[in-house]
PDB file of C-alpha atoms in Angstrom:
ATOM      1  CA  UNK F   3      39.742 -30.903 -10.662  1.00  0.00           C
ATOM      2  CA  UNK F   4      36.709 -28.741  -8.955  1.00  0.00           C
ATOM      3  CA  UNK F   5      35.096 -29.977  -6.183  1.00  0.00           C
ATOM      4  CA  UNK F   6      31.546 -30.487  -6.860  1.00  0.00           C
ATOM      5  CA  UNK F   7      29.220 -27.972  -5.227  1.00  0.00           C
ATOM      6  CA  UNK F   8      26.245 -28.839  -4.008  1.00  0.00           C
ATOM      7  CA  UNK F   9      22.471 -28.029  -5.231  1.00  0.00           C
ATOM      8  CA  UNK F  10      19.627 -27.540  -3.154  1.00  0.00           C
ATOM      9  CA  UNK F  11      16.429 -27.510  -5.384  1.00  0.00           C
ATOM     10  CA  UNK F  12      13.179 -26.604  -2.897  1.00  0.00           C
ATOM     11  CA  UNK F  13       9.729 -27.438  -5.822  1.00  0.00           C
ATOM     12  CA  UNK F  14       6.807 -24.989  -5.773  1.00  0.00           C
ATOM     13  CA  UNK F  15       3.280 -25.815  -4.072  1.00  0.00           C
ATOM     14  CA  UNK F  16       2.134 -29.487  -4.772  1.00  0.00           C
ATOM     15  CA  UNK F  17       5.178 -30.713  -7.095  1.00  0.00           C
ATOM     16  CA  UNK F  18       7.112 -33.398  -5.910  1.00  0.00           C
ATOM     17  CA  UNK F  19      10.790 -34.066  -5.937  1.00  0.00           C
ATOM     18  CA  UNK F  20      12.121 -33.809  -9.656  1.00  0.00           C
ATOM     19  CA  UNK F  21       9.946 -34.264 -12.010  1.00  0.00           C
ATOM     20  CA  UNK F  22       8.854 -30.430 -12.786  1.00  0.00           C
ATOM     21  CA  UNK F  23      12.967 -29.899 -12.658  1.00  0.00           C
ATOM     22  CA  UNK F  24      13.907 -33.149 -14.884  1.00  0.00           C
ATOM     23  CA  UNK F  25      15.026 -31.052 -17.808  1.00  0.00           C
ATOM     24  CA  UNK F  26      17.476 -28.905 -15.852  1.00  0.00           C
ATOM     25  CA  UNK F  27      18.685 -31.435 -13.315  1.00  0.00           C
ATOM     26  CA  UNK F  28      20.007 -34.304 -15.987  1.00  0.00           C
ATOM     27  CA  UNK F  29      22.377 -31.347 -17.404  1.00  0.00           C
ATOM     28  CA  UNK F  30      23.674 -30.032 -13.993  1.00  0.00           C
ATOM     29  CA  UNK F  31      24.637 -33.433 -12.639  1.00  0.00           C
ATOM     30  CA  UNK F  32      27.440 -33.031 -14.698  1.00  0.00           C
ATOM     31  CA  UNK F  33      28.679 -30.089 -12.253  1.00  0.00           C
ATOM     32  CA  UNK F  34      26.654 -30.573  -9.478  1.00  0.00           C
ATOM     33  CA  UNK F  35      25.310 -33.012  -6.308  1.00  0.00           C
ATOM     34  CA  UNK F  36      21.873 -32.476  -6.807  1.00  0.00           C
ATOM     35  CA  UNK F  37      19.177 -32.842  -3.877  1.00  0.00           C
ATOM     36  CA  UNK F  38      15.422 -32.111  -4.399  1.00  0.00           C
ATOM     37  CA  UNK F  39      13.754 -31.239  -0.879  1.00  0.00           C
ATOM     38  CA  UNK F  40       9.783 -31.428  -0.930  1.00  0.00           C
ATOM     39  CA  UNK F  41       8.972 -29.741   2.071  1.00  0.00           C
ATOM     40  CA  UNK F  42       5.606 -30.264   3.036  1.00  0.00           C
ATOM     41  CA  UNK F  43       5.645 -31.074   6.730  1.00  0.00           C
ATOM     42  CA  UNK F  44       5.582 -28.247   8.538  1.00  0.00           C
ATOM     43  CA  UNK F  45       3.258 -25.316   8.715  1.00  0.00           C
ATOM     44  CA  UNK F  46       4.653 -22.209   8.688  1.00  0.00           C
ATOM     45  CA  UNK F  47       7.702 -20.562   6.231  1.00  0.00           C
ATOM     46  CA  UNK F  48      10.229 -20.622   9.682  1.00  0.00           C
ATOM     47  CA  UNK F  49       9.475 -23.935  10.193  1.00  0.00           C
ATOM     48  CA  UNK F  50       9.983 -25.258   6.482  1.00  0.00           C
ATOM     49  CA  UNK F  51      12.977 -23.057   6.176  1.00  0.00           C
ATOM     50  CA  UNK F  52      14.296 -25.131   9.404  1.00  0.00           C
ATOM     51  CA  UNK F  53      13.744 -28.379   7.974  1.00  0.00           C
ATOM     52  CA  UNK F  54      15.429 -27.484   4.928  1.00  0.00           C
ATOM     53  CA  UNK F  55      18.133 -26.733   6.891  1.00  0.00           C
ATOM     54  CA  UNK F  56      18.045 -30.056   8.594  1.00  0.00           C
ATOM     55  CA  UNK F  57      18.345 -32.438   5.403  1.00  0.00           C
ATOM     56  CA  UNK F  58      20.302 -30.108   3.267  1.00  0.00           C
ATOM     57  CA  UNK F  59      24.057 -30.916   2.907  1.00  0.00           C
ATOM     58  CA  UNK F  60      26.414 -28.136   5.143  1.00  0.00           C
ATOM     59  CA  UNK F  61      26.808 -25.600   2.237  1.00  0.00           C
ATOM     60  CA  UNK F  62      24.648 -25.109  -0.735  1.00  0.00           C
ATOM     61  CA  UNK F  63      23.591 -23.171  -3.714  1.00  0.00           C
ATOM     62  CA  UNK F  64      20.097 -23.062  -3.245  1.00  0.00           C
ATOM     63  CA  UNK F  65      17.382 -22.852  -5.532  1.00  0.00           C
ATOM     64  CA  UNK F  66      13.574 -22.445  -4.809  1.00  0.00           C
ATOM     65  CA  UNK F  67      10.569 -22.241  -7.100  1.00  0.00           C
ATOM     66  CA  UNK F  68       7.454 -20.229  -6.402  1.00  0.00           C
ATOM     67  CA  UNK F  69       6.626 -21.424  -2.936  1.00  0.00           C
ATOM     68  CA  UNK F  70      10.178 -22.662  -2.885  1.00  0.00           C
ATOM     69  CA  UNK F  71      11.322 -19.963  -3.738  1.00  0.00           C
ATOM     70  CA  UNK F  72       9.830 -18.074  -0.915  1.00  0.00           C
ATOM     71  CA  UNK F  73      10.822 -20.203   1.823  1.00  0.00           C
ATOM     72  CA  UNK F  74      14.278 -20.362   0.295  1.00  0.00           C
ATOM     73  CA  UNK F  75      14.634 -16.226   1.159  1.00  0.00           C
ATOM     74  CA  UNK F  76      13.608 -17.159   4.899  1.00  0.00           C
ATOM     75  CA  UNK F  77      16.735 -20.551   4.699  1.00  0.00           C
ATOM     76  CA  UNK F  78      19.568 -17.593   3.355  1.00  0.00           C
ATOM     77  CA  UNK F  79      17.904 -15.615   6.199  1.00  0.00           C
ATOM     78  CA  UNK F  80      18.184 -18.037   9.172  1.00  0.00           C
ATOM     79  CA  UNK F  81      21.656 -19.793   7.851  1.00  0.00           C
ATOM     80  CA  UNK F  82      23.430 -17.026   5.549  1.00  0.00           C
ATOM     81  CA  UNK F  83      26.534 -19.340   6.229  1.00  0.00           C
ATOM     82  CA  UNK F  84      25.379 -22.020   4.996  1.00  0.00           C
ATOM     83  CA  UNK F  85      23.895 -20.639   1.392  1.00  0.00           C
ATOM     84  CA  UNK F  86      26.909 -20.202  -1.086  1.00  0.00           C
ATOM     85  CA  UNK F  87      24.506 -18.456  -3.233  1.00  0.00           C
ATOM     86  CA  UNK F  88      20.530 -18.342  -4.202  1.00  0.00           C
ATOM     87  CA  UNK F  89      17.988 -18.738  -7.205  1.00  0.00           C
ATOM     88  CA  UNK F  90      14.486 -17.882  -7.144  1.00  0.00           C
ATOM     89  CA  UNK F  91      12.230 -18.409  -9.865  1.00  0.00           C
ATOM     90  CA  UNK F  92       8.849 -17.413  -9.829  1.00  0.00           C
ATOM     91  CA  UNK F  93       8.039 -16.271  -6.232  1.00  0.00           C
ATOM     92  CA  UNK F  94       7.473 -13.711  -3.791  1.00  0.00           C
ATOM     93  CA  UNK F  95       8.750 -12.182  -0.737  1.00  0.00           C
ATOM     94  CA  UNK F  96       5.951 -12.494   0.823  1.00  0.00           C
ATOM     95  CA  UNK F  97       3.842  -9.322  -0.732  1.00  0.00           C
ATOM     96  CA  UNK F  98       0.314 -10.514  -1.250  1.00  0.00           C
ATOM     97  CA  UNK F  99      -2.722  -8.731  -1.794  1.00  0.00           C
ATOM     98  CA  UNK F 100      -6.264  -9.372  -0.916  1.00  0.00           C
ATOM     99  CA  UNK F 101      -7.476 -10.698  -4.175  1.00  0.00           C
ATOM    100  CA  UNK F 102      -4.616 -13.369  -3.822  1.00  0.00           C
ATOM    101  CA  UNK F 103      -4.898 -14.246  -0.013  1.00  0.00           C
ATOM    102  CA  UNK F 104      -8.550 -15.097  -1.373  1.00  0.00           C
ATOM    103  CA  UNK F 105      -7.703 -17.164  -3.847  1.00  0.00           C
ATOM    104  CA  UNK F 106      -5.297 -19.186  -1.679  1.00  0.00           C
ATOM    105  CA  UNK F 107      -7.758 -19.681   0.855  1.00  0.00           C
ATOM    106  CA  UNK F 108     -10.959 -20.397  -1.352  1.00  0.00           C
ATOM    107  CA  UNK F 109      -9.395 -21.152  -4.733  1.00  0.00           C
ATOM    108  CA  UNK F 110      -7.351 -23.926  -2.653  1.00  0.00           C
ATOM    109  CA  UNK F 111      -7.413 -24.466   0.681  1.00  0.00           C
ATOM    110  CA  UNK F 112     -11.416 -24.468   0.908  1.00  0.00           C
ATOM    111  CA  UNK F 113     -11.655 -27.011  -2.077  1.00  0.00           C
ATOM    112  CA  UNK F 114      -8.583 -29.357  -0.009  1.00  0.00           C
ATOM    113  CA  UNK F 115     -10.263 -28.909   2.941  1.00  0.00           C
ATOM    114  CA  UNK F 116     -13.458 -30.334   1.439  1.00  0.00           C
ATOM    115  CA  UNK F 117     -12.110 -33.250  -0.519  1.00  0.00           C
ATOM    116  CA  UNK F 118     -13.368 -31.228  -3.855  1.00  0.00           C
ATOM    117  CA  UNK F 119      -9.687 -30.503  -5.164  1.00  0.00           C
ATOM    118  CA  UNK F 120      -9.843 -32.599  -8.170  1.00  0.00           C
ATOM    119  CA  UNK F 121     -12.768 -30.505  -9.470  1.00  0.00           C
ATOM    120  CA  UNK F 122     -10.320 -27.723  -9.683  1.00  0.00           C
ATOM    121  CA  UNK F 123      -6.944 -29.065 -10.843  1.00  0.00           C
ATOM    122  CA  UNK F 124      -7.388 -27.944 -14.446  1.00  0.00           C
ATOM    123  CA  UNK F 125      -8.226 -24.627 -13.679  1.00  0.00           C
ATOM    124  CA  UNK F 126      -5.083 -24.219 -11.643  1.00  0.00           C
ATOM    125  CA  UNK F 127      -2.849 -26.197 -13.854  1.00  0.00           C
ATOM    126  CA  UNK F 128      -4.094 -23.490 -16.044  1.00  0.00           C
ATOM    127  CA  UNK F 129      -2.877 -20.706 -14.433  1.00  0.00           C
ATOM    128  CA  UNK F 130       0.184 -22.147 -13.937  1.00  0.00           C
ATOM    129  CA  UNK F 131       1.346 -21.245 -17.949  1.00  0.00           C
ATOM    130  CA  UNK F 132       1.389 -18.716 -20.029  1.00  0.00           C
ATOM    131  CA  UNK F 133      -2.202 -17.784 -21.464  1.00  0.00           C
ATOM    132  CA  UNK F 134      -1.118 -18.896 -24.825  1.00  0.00           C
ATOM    133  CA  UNK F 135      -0.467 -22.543 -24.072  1.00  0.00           C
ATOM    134  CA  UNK F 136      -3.317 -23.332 -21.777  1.00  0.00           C
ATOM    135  CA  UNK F 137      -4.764 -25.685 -24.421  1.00  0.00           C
ATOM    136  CA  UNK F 138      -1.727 -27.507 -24.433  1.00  0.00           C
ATOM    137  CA  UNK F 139      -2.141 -30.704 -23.237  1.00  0.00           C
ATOM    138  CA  UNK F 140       1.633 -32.293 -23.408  1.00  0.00           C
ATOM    139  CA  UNK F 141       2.865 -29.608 -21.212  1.00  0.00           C
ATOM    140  CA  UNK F 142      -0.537 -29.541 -18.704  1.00  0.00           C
ATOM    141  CA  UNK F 143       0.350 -33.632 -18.455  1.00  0.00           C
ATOM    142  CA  UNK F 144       4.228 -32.503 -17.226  1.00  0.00           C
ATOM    143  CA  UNK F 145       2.267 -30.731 -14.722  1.00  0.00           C
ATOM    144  CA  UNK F 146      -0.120 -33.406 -13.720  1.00  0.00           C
ATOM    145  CA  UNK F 147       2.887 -35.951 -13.678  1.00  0.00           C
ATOM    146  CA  UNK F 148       4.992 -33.687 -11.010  1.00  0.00           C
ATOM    147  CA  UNK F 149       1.866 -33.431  -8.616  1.00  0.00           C
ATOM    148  CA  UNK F 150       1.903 -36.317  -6.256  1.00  0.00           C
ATOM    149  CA  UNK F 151       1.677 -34.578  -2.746  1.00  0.00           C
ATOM    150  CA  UNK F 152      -1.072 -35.995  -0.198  1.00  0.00           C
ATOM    151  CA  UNK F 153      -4.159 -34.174   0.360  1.00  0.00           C
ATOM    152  CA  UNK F 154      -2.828 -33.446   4.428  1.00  0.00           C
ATOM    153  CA  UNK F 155       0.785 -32.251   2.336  1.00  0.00           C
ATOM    154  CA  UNK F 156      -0.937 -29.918   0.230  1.00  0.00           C
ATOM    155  CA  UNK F 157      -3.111 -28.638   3.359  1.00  0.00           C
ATOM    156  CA  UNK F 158       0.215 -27.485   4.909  1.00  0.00           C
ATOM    157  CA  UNK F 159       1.847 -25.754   1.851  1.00  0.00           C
ATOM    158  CA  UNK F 160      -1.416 -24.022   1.173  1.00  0.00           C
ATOM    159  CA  UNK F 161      -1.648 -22.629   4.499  1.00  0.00           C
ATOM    160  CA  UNK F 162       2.017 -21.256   4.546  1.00  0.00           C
ATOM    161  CA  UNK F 163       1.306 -19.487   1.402  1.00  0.00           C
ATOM    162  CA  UNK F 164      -1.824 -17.985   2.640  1.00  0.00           C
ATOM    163  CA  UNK F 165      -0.478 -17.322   5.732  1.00  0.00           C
ATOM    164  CA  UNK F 166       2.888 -15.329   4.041  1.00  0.00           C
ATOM    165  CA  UNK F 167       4.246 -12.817   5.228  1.00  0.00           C
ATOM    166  CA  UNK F 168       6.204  -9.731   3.908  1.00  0.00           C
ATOM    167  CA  UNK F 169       9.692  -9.981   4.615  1.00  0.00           C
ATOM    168  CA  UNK F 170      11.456  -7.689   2.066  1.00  0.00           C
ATOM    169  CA  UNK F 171      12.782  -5.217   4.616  1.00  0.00           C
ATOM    170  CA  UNK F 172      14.553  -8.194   5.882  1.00  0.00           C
ATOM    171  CA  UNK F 173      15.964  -9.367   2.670  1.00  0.00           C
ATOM    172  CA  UNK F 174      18.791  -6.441   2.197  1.00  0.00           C
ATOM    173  CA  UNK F 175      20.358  -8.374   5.130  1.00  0.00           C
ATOM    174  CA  UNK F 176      21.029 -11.271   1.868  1.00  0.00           C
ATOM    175  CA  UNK F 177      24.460 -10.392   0.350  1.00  0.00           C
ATOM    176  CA  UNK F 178      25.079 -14.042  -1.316  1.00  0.00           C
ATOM    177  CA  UNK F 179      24.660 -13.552  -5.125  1.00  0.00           C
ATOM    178  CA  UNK F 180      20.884 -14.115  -5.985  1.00  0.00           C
ATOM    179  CA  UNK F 181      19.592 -14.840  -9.806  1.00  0.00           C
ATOM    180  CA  UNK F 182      15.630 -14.000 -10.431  1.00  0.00           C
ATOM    181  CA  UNK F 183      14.324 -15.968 -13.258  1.00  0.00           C
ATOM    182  CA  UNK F 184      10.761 -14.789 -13.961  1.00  0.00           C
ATOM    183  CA  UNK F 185       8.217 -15.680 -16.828  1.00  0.00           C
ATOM    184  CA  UNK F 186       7.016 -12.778 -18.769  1.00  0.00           C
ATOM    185  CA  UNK F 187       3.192 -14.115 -18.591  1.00  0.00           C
ATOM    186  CA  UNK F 188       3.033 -15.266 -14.973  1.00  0.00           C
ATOM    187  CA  UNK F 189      -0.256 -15.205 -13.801  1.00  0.00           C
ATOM    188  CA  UNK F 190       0.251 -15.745 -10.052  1.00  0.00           C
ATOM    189  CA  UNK F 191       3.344 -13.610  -9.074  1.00  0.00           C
ATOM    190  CA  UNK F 192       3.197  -9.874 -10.686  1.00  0.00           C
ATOM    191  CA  UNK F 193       6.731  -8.069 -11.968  1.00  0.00           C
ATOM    192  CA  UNK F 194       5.924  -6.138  -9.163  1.00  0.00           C
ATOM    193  CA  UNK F 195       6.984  -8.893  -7.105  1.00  0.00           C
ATOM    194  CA  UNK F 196      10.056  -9.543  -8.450  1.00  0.00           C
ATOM    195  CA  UNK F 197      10.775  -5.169  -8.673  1.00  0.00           C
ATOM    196  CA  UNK F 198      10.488  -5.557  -4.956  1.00  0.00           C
ATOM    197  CA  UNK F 199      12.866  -8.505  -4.592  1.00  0.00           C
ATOM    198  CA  UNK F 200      15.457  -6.248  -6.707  1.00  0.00           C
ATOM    199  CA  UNK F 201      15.269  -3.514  -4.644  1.00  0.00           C
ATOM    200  CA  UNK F 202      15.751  -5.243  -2.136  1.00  0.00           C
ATOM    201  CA  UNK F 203      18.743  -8.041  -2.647  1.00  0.00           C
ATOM    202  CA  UNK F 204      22.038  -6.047  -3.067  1.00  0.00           C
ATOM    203  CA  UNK F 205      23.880  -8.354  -5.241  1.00  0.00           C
ATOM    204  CA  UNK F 206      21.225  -9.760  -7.713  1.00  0.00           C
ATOM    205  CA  UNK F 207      20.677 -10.183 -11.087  1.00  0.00           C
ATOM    206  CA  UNK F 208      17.583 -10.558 -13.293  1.00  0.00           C
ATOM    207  CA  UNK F 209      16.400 -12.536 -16.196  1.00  0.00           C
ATOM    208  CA  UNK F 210      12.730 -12.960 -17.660  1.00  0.00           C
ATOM    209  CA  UNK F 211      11.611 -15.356 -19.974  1.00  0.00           C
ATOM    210  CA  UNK F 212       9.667 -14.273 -22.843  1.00  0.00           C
ATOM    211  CA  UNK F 213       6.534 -16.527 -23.576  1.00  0.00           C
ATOM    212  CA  UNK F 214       6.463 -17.501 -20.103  1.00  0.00           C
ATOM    213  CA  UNK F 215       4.534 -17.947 -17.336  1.00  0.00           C
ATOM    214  CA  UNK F 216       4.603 -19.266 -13.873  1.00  0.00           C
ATOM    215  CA  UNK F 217       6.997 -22.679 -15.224  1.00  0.00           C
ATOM    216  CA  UNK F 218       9.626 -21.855 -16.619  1.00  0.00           C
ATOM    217  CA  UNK F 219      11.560 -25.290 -15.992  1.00  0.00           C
ATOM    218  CA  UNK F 220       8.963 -26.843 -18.180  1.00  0.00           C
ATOM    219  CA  UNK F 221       7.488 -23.950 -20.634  1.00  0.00           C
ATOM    220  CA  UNK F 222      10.787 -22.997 -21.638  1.00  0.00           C
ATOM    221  CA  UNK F 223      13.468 -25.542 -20.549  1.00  0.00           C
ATOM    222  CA  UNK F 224      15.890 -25.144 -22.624  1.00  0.00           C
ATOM    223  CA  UNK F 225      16.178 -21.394 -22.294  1.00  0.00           C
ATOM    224  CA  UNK F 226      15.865 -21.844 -18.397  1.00  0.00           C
ATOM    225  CA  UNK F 227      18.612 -24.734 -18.704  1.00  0.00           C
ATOM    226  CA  UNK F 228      21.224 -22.009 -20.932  1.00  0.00           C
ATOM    227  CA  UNK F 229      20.238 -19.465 -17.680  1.00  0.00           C
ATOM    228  CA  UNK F 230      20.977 -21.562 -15.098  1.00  0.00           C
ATOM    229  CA  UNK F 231      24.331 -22.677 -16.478  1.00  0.00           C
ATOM    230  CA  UNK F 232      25.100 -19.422 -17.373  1.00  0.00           C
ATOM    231  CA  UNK F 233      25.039 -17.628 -14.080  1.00  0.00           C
ATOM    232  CA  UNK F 234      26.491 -20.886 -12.025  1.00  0.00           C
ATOM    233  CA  UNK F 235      29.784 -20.415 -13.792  1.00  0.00           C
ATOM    234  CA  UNK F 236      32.312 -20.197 -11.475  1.00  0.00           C
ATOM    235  CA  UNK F 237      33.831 -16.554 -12.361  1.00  0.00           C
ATOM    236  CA  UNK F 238      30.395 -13.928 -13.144  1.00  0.00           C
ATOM    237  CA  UNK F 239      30.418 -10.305 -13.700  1.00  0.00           C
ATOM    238  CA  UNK F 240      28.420  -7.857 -11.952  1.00  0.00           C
ATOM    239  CA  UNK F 241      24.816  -7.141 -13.001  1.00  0.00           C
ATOM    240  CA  UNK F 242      23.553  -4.159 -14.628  1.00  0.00           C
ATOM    241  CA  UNK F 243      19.913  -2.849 -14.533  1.00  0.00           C
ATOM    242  CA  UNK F 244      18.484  -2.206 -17.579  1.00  0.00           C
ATOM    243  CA  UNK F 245      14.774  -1.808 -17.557  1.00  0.00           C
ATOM    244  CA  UNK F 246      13.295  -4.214 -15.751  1.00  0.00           C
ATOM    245  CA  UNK F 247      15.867  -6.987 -15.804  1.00  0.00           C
ATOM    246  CA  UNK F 248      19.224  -6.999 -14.621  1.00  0.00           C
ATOM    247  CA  UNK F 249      21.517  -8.390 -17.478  1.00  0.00           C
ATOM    248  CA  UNK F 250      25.381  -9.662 -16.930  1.00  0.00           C
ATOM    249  CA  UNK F 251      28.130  -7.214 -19.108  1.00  0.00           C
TER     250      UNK F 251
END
């Protein structure tokens, strides 16, 4: 019998533990010890990626969505030993323009900061999905029910991702093996984003979702759910880049 591996899931900016990752999680148990880390604590990426550190198990495969995502690069960066191999979905490595350091700080932070936040939920539940589903109230509910952080939580994670910095020239220095999953029609982090965390990870493959945008555990779950298992079985082949995703032959 395999020993069960463990799996480190870190949520994006204002979801809490599992709900956003309920459709993937209740499949993987099968294989996998399963622990959902909201970090929300701390104040900058270092310091989040330390207190991941802290309550994760010894050894993990680690998986980290949007915000997650990017403090997940800065855990495999402080504790390589420690990260049997890494998932991001939806995120960054830190590359932000202008226009989006803006809307972090007045789109968000401004609107926590005054107490008006709930004015602005459905717009940024919004741009959370694909343009297509926007009106599409059972999945903007999935969102609403995963979004339980307090007001001083949501302070914190806004201000790390405002505050991010670029750290791809450090990423090459990553050599565990690294799956991007990436929704076609993401509004918040551009393919650009994820060309740059190719580049720069040498042993990483690539898959976007078609019809997707910034949630892919919950706008396509099933398809996310067939990746995921996919690429965590135990023997993998080396990725290929084709276009602009990086497929297993």
């Amino acid at each position: 019998m395999h020993k069960r591996k463990n799996l480190v899931i870190l949520p994006g900016w204002s979801n809490d533990s599992d709900t956003l990752w309920q459709y993937q999680i209740q499949p993987l148990t099968d294989f996998y010890d399963i622990q959902t880390l909201v970090i929300s604590s701390e104040t900058t990426a270092a310091g989040m990626a330390k207190e991941v550190l802290r309550r994760a198990s010894n050894k993990f495969i680690l998986l980290g969505h949007s915000l997650g995502g990017y403090i997940a690069q800065h855990v495999a960066l402080q504790a390589p030993e420690r990260v049997e191999s890494l998932i991001l979905v939806s995120t960054f490595p830190g590359t932000l323009s202008e226009e989006q350091r803006t809307f972090f700080k007045q789109g968000m932070l401004a609107p926590l900061l005054e107490g008006s936040i709930a004015e602005h939920w459905p717009a940024l539940n919004r741009a959370c999905i694909a343009p297509a589903r926007t009106e599409d109230e059972a999945l903007l509910a999935l969102l609403v029910a995963g979004q339980k952080l307090s007001r001083e939580e949501l302070i914190n994670q806004t201000n790390v991702l405002k505050g991010a910095r670029d750290i791809s020239d450090k990423l090459s220095a990553i050599n565990v093996p690294t799956l991007i999953i990436y929704g076609r029609q993401d509004q918040l982090f551009t393919m650009s984003m994820q060309e740059q965390l190719f580049d720069k990870l040498s042993n990483c493959t690539v898959n976007i979702i078609e019809n997707c945008g910034h949630m892919p555990s919950l706008e396509q779950p099933e398809m996310t759910t067939k990746i995921l298992k996919t690429w965590l079985r135990p023997h993998q082949c080396l990725g290929v880049f084709q276009g602009s995703c990086r497929v297993t032959v």
